[in-house]
Structures are given as C-alpha cells and as structure tokens.
CSV table of N, CA and C in Angstrom, one decimal:
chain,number,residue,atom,x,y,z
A,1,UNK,N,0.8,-1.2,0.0
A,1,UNK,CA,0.0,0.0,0.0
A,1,UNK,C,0.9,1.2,0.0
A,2,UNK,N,0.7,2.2,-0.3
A,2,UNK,CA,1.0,3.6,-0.5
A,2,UNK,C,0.6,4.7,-0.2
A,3,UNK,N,1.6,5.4,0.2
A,3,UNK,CA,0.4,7.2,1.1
A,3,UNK,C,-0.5,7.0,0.5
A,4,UNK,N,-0.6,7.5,-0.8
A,4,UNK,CA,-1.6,8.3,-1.8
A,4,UNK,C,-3.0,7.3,-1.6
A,5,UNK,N,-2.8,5.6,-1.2
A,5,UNK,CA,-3.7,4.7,-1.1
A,5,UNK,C,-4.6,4.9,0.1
A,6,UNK,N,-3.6,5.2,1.5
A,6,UNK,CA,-3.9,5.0,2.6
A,6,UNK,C,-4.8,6.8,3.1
A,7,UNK,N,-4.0,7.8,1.9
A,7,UNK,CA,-4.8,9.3,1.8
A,7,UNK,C,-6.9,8.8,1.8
A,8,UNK,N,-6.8,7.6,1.1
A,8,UNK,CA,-8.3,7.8,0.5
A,8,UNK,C,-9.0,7.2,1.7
A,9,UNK,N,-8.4,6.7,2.9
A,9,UNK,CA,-9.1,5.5,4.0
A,9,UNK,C,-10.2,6.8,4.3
A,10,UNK,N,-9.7,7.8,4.8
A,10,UNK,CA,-10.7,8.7,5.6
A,10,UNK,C,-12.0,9.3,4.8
A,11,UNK,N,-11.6,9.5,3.7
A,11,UNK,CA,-13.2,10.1,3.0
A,11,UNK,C,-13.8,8.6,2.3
A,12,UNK,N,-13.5,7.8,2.3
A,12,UNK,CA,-14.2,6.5,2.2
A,12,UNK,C,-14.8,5.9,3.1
A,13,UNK,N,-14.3,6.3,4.1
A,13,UNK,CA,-15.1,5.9,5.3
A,13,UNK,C,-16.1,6.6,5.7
A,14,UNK,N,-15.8,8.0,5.4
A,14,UNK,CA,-16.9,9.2,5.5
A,14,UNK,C,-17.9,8.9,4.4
A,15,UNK,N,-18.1,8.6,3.7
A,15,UNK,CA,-18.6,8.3,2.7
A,15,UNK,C,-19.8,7.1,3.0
A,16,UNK,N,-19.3,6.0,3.5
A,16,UNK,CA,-19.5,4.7,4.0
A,16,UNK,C,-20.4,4.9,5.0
A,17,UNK,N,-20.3,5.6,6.0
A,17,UNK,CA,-20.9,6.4,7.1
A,17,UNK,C,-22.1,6.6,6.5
A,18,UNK,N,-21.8,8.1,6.0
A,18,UNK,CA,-22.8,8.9,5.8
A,18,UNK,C,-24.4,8.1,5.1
A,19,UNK,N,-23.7,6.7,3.8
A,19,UNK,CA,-24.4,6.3,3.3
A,19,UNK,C,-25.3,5.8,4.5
A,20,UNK,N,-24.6,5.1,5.0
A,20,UNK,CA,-25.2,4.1,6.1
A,20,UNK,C,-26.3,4.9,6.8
A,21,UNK,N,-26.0,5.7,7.6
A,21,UNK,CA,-26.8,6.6,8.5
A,21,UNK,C,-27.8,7.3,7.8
A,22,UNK,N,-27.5,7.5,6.4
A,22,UNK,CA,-28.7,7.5,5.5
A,22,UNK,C,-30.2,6.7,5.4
A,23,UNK,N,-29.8,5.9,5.2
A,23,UNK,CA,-30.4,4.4,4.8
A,23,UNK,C,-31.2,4.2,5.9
A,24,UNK,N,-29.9,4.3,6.9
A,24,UNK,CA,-30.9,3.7,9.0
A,24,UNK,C,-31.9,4.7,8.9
A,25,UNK,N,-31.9,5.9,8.4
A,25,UNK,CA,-32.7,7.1,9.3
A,25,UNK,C,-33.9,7.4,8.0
A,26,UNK,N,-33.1,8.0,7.1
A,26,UNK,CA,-34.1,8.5,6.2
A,26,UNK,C,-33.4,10.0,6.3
A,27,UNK,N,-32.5,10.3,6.7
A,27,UNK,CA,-32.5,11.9,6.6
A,27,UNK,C,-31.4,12.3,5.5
A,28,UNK,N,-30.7,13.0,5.4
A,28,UNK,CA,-30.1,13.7,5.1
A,28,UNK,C,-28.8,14.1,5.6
A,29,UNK,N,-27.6,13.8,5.4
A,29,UNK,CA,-26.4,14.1,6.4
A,29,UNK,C,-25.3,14.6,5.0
A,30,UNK,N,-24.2,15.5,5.8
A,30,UNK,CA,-23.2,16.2,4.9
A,30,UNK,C,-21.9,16.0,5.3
A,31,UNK,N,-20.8,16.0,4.6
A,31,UNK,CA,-19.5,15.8,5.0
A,31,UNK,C,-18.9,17.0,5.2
A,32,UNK,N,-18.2,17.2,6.2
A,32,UNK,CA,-17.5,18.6,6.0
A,32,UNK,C,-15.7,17.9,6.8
A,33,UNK,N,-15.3,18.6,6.3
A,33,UNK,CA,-13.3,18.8,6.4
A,33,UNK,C,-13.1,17.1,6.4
A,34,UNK,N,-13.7,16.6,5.3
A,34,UNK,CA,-13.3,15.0,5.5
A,34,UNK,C,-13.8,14.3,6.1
A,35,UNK,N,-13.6,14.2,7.6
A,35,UNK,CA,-13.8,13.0,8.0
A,35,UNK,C,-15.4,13.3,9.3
A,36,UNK,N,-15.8,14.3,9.1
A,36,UNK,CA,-17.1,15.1,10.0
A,36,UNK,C,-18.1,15.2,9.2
A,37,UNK,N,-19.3,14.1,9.9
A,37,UNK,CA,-20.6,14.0,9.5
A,37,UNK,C,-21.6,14.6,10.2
A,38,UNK,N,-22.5,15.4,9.2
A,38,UNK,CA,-23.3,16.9,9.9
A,38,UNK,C,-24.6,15.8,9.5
A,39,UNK,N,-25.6,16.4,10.3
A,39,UNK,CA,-26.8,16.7,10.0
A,39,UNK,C,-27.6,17.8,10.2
A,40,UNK,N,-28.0,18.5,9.4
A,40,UNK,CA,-28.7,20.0,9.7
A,40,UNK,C,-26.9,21.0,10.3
A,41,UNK,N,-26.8,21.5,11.2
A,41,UNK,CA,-25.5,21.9,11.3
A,41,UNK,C,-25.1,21.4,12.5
A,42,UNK,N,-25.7,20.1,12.8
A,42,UNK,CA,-25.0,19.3,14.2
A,42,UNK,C,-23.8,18.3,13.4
A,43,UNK,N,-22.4,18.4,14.4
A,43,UNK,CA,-21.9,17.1,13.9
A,43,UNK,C,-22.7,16.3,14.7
A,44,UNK,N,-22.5,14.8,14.1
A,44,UNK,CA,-23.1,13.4,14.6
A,44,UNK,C,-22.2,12.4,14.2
A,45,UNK,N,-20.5,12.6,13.9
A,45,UNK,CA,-19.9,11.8,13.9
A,45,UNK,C,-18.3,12.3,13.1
A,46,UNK,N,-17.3,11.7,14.0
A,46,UNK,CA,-15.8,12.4,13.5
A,46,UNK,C,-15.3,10.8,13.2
A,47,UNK,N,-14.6,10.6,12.3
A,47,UNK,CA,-13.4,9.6,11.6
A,47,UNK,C,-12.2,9.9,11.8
A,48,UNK,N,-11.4,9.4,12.6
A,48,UNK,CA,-10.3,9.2,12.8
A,48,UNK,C,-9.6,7.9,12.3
A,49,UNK,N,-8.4,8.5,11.0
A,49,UNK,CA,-7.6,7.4,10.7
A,49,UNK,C,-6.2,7.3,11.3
A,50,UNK,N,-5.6,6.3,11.2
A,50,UNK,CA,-4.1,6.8,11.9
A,50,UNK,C,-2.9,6.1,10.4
A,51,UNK,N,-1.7,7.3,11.1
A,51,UNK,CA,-0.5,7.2,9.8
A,51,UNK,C,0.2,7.1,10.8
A,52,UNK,N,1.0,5.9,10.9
A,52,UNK,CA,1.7,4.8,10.3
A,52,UNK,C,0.8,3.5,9.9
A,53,UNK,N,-0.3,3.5,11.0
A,53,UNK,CA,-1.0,2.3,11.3
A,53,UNK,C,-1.3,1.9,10.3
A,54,UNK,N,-2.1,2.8,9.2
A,54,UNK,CA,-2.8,2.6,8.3
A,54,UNK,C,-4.2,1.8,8.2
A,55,UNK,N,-5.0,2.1,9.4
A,55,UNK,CA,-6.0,0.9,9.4
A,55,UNK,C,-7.1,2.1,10.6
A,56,UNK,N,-8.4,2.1,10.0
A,56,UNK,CA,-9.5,2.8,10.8
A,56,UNK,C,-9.2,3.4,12.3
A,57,UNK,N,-9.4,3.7,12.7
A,57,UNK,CA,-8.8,3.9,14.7
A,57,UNK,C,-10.1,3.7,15.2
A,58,UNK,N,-11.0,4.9,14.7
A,58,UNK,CA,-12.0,5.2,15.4
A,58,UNK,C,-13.4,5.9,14.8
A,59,UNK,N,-14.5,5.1,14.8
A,59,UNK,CA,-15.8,6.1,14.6
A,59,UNK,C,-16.6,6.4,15.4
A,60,UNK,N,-16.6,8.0,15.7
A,60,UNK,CA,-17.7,7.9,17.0
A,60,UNK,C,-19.0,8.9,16.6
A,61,UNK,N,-19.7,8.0,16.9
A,61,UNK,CA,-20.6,8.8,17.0
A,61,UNK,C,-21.7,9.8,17.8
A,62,UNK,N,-22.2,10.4,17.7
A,62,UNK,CA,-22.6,11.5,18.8
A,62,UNK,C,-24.0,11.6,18.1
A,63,UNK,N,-25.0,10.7,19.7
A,63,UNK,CA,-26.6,10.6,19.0
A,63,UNK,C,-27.1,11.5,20.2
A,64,UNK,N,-27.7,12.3,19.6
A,64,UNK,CA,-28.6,13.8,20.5
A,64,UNK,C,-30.1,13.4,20.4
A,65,UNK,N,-31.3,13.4,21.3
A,65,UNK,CA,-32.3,12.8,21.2
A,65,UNK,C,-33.1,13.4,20.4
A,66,UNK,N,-33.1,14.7,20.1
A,66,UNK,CA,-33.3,14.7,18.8
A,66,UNK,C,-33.2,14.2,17.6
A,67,UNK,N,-32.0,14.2,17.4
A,67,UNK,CA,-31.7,13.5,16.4
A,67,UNK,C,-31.9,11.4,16.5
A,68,UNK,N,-32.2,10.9,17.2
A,68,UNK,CA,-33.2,9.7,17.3
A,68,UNK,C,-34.6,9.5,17.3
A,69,UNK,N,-34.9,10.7,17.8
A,69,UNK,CA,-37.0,10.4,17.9
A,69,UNK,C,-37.3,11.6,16.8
C-alpha cells in the first residue's frame, strides 16, 4: 500500500458512514473537512484514521435525542 492509497481510507469511510446513516434514518447528512458528519448543522460523527498504522482507529458517533426520535 502507498500514502496516496492510505490518503483515500478517511473520505471513504466518511462516505460509508454517511451512506449508512442514511439508509438507517431516512435523513439527510453532509460531510465537512473530511472525516465530519453533519446533519442539519449538528456534527453526529468524526473519523479518525491513523499514519503509520494505516487501518481505521476510530468512529464515534454523537446521538442527541433529537436526532433519534
């Protein structure tokens, strides 16, 4: 594998997310600086990759009860 390979992990994952959380909810969600998933102008989720590791670290999510009911 190669930087330029391991460059693409984080907006593919953002990507992967976003679809996802789509699908579960029905709403609407936006990517901003990469790896930060908005809905309306809340985040509801940051992507953290790591370099050297080269492999996912961390997705967290941040559910506000609004945004569930």
């Amino acid at each position: 594998s190669t930087h330029s390979d391991i460059s693409l992990l984080t907006p593919l994952a953002a990507v992967a997310v976003l679809e996802a959380l789509e699908e579960m909810t029905g709403d609407n969600f936006s990517i901003k600086w990469v790896n930060d998933i908005y809905r309306d102008s809340r985040k509801v989720c940051g992507i953290l990759t790591g370099w050297p590791e080269c492999f996912l670290k961390n997705i967290l999510l941040k559910f506000y009860y609004s945004f569930l009911f």
